[in-house]
Amino acid sequence: MKVKDRTTEHQLISELVEVRQQVAELEISEAEHKQREEELREHLERLGTMLERRTKELQDAHGKLIRQEKLVVLGQLAGGVGQELRNPLGAIKNAACFLNMVLKEPEQEVKKTLQILEKEVAASQRIVNSLLEFARPRPPVWRKVDINHVIQEALSRAVLPPNIQVVRQLDEALPPILADPYQFIQVFDNLILNAIQAMPEGGQLLVKSEMQSPEWVCASIADTGEGIAEENIGEIFEPLFSTRAGGIGLGLTTVRTIVEGYGGTIEVASEQVQGSTFRVNLHRDGVRAR
């Protein structure tokens, strides 16, 4: 009887050991299953991130292609319109000059009218020149440029109302950048003009330059004006988009074309009634543009 009991006890122990081994195997299998699930989840997340990035790249490339096609068509139109307007404007200007010469002592009203005529012809010629420059941009002349000097030159060309205060925060230790000074005077001419137009009641114009990193220079133009409506932020660099009466919507398009042509970037931050800031980021060696 005792032998039988011992046999039964051994069998039970053996079965218990076997059950424990099976449980351990199940636990290992479950852990492996969880690990595989985690690996699969991580892989799916990576694929999702890659898909989002690729989709964004394709959308950006498609948007850039559409912008380039628009710019080509617009450039052709601008060139044609500019050439057609240049001659009649020249004739009007010559006629106004002739009248100023032959009228020795014109009446005050006539004199005022001629002054208005000359002023508006000059404004029209600036628009025509903008159209022609946009249509036929000249190739850059590469040289070492002091970006602070370029900003100062653009400021000296601007017509600043007395109710606008200019604040300069220019880093004098900035290294020169490799660029075309004429093209970047154009960039800052447009940005400064936009800032002035955004402050019809006056305000502060802040011009700033600084190093963003050992390789990148940043120059910014900030105003305390009307700001840009949120729904317009994404449109302001598009050709022919303007929220101002009389604006032709090429200034910021030209700015972006020049800056991106050098491998740089332009950013804008704006709040209505608080003002806007445009930041131009440029590689000091211009290596990305060539």
XYZ file of C-alpha atoms in Angstrom:
290
model
C 0.000 0.000 0.000
C 2.830 2.309 0.828
C 4.568 1.485 -2.467
C 1.395 2.420 -4.345
C 1.088 5.679 -2.416
C 4.695 6.544 -3.221
C 4.115 5.800 -6.911
C 1.074 8.041 -6.918
C 3.046 10.773 -5.165
C 5.842 10.572 -7.752
C 3.300 10.764 -10.543
C 1.692 13.829 -8.990
C 5.084 15.512 -8.575
C 5.980 14.663 -12.141
C 2.668 16.012 -13.407
C 3.102 19.161 -11.285
C 6.587 19.740 -12.725
C 5.241 19.225 -16.231
C 2.381 21.657 -15.596
C 4.828 24.228 -14.245
C 7.011 23.830 -17.344
C 3.972 24.295 -19.561
C 2.982 27.411 -17.604
C 6.522 28.754 -17.893
C 6.472 28.063 -21.643
C 3.125 29.843 -21.918
C 4.505 32.812 -19.992
C 7.550 32.941 -22.292
C 5.300 32.648 -25.327
C 3.071 35.445 -24.033
C 6.105 37.670 -23.355
C 7.412 36.978 -26.857
C 3.963 37.749 -28.235
C 3.869 41.051 -26.374
C 7.377 41.875 -27.582
C 6.385 41.122 -31.173
C 3.279 43.255 -30.743
C 5.410 46.123 -29.411
C 7.908 45.758 -32.265
C 5.068 45.699 -34.789
C 3.471 48.780 -33.210
C 6.798 50.656 -33.299
C 7.319 49.610 -36.919
C 3.838 50.841 -37.862
C 4.514 54.136 -36.096
C 7.772 54.536 -38.027
C 5.985 53.773 -41.274
C 3.272 56.302 -40.391
C 5.883 58.977 -39.638
C 7.735 58.218 -42.879
C 4.465 58.374 -44.820
C 3.534 61.721 -43.272
C 6.991 63.126 -44.028
C 6.915 61.847 -47.600
C 3.396 63.198 -48.124
C 4.514 66.589 -46.802
C 7.545 66.560 -49.121
C 5.342 65.723 -52.107
C 2.839 68.440 -51.176
C 5.654 70.978 -50.804
C 7.187 69.926 -54.126
C 3.796 70.148 -55.842
C 3.155 73.574 -54.326
C 6.596 74.765 -55.397
C 6.025 73.508 -58.944
C 2.687 75.332 -59.153
C 4.306 78.543 -57.830
C 7.090 78.260 -60.394
C 4.590 77.802 -63.224
C 2.625 80.823 -62.005
C 5.802 82.894 -61.802
C 6.811 81.974 -65.352
C 3.413 83.003 -66.752
C 3.305 86.107 -64.589
C 6.840 87.037 -65.608
C 5.891 86.873 -69.270
C 2.808 89.005 -68.645
C 4.690 91.494 -66.480
C 7.423 91.890 -69.071
C 4.916 92.589 -71.824
C 2.870 95.043 -69.760
C 5.991 96.804 -68.500
C 7.343 97.365 -71.996
C 3.964 98.590 -73.263
C 3.631 101.122 -70.430
C 7.193 102.423 -70.456
C 6.875 104.474 -73.650
C 3.585 106.284 -72.879
C 4.799 107.084 -69.355
C 7.992 108.524 -70.812
C 5.923 110.685 -73.153
C 3.761 111.957 -70.274
C 6.867 112.748 -68.217
C 8.437 114.658 -71.120
C 5.224 116.592 -71.670
C 5.121 117.613 -67.977
C 8.768 118.723 -68.138
C 8.056 120.737 -71.307
C 5.107 122.489 -69.664
C 7.259 123.335 -66.643
C 9.809 124.942 -68.968
C 7.413 126.975 -71.140
C 5.142 128.144 -68.338
C 7.305 130.792 -66.699
C 4.871 131.798 -64.001
C 1.987 129.291 -64.006
C -1.056 129.784 -61.840
C -0.909 128.015 -58.476
C -3.532 125.453 -59.505
C -1.657 124.636 -62.732
C 1.636 124.365 -60.842
C 0.053 122.022 -58.292
C -1.463 119.894 -61.059
C 1.906 119.535 -62.784
C 3.526 118.497 -59.493
C 0.853 115.838 -58.985
C 1.367 114.675 -62.574
C 5.133 114.321 -62.094
C 4.671 112.532 -58.777
C 2.194 110.002 -60.201
C 4.326 109.398 -63.289
C 7.305 108.662 -61.019
C 5.151 106.234 -58.984
C 3.959 104.533 -62.192
C 7.523 104.214 -63.455
C 8.539 102.515 -60.192
C 5.747 99.999 -60.735
C 6.844 99.427 -64.332
C 10.440 98.933 -63.189
C 9.233 96.433 -60.602
C 7.355 94.531 -63.296
C 10.382 94.461 -65.571
C 12.759 93.418 -62.775
C 10.349 90.658 -61.816
C 10.007 89.529 -65.432
C 13.732 89.588 -66.206
C 15.747 89.195 -63.014
C 19.430 89.679 -63.653
C 21.854 86.944 -62.597
C 23.495 87.559 -59.213
C 26.932 89.113 -58.959
C 28.600 87.166 -56.149
C 30.712 89.109 -53.673
C 31.294 89.411 -49.948
C 28.565 91.615 -48.503
C 28.130 93.300 -45.146
C 24.434 92.684 -44.449
C 24.359 95.613 -42.003
C 25.551 97.941 -44.763
C 22.825 96.586 -47.066
C 20.148 97.255 -44.428
C 21.487 100.775 -43.794
C 21.473 101.465 -47.550
C 17.850 100.327 -47.815
C 16.918 102.550 -44.855
C 18.617 105.556 -46.460
C 16.513 105.039 -49.607
C 13.212 104.779 -47.718
C 10.887 107.749 -47.271
C 10.287 107.613 -43.516
C 7.363 109.635 -42.123
C 8.237 111.712 -39.050
C 5.811 109.685 -36.906
C 7.830 106.471 -37.391
C 10.779 105.843 -35.076
C 13.605 103.665 -36.406
C 15.404 101.435 -33.897
C 18.596 99.728 -35.047
C 19.924 96.606 -33.330
C 22.654 95.575 -35.740
C 25.340 93.133 -34.666
C 28.582 94.796 -35.745
C 30.471 91.506 -35.348
C 28.544 89.791 -38.147
C 30.756 88.119 -40.752
C 30.230 89.073 -44.411
C 27.948 86.842 -46.477
C 28.439 85.779 -50.078
C 25.613 87.391 -52.079
C 24.598 90.090 -54.563
C 24.215 93.400 -52.651
C 21.841 94.875 -55.248
C 19.408 91.975 -54.887
C 19.415 92.178 -51.114
C 18.898 95.938 -51.158
C 15.771 95.021 -53.144
C 14.774 92.556 -50.424
C 15.084 95.089 -47.610
C 13.600 97.913 -49.702
C 10.420 95.857 -50.005
C 10.338 94.729 -46.372
C 10.918 98.264 -45.054
C 8.286 99.702 -47.399
C 5.773 97.082 -46.223
C 6.534 97.943 -42.606
C 6.047 101.680 -43.245
C 2.758 101.071 -45.055
C 1.560 98.942 -42.132
C 1.910 101.948 -39.778
C -0.223 104.767 -41.252
C -0.654 106.213 -37.758
C 3.031 105.926 -36.946
C 4.926 103.500 -34.761
C 8.291 101.828 -34.365
C 10.380 100.209 -37.081
C 12.907 97.764 -35.633
C 15.759 96.535 -37.837
C 17.900 93.811 -36.348
C 20.759 91.534 -37.386
C 22.323 88.636 -35.517
C 24.065 85.286 -35.888
C 21.680 82.347 -35.629
C 24.549 79.848 -35.653
C 28.185 79.823 -36.788
C 26.961 79.422 -40.399
C 23.676 81.359 -40.524
C 22.965 85.099 -40.407
C 19.513 86.456 -39.576
C 18.178 89.922 -40.406
C 14.704 90.987 -39.344
C 12.345 93.897 -39.999
C 9.614 94.434 -37.402
C 6.824 97.001 -37.181
C 4.178 97.920 -34.626
C 1.469 98.365 -37.212
C -1.791 96.801 -38.263
C -0.568 93.221 -38.445
C -1.653 90.585 -40.959
C -4.960 88.755 -40.723
C -4.497 85.073 -39.916
C -6.293 83.980 -43.085
C -3.843 86.042 -45.187
C -0.575 84.790 -43.668
C -0.337 81.893 -46.102
C -1.049 84.119 -49.109
C 1.208 87.131 -48.639
C 4.114 85.681 -50.652
C 1.885 84.660 -53.554
C 2.141 86.766 -56.733
C -0.525 89.454 -57.216
C -1.822 89.098 -53.645
C -2.196 92.455 -51.911
C -4.457 93.836 -49.205
C -3.554 97.458 -49.954
C -5.211 99.717 -52.495
C -2.826 100.330 -55.361
C -0.588 97.393 -54.424
C 0.348 95.018 -57.246
C 1.355 92.135 -54.980
C 4.877 91.530 -56.298
C 7.035 92.926 -53.491
C 6.980 89.935 -51.140
C 6.989 87.511 -54.070
C 10.253 89.100 -55.211
C 11.617 88.939 -51.659
C 10.928 85.216 -51.336
C 12.259 84.470 -54.838
C 15.571 86.199 -54.083
C 16.008 84.758 -50.579
C 15.141 81.184 -51.566
C 17.360 81.563 -54.641
C 20.275 81.849 -52.191
C 19.163 78.783 -50.249
C 17.857 81.006 -47.461
C 14.465 81.146 -45.787
C 12.031 83.895 -44.876
C 9.649 83.660 -41.928
C 6.817 85.910 -40.815
C 5.137 86.291 -37.430
C 2.224 88.667 -37.042
C -0.586 89.655 -34.709
C -3.309 92.047 -35.704
C -2.944 95.467 -34.079
C 0.405 94.307 -32.629
C 2.527 94.315 -35.764
C 4.578 91.957 -37.924
C 8.129 90.630 -38.030
C 9.847 89.316 -41.161
C 13.010 87.270 -40.595
C 15.487 86.591 -43.397
C 17.868 83.684 -42.726
C 20.947 83.413 -44.955
C 23.897 81.030 -45.099
C 27.076 83.077 -44.732
C 28.821 81.318 -47.638
C 25.803 81.115 -49.943
C 26.772 77.477 -50.536
C 23.206 76.271 -50.775
C 22.460 78.491 -53.713
C 25.110 77.151 -56.072
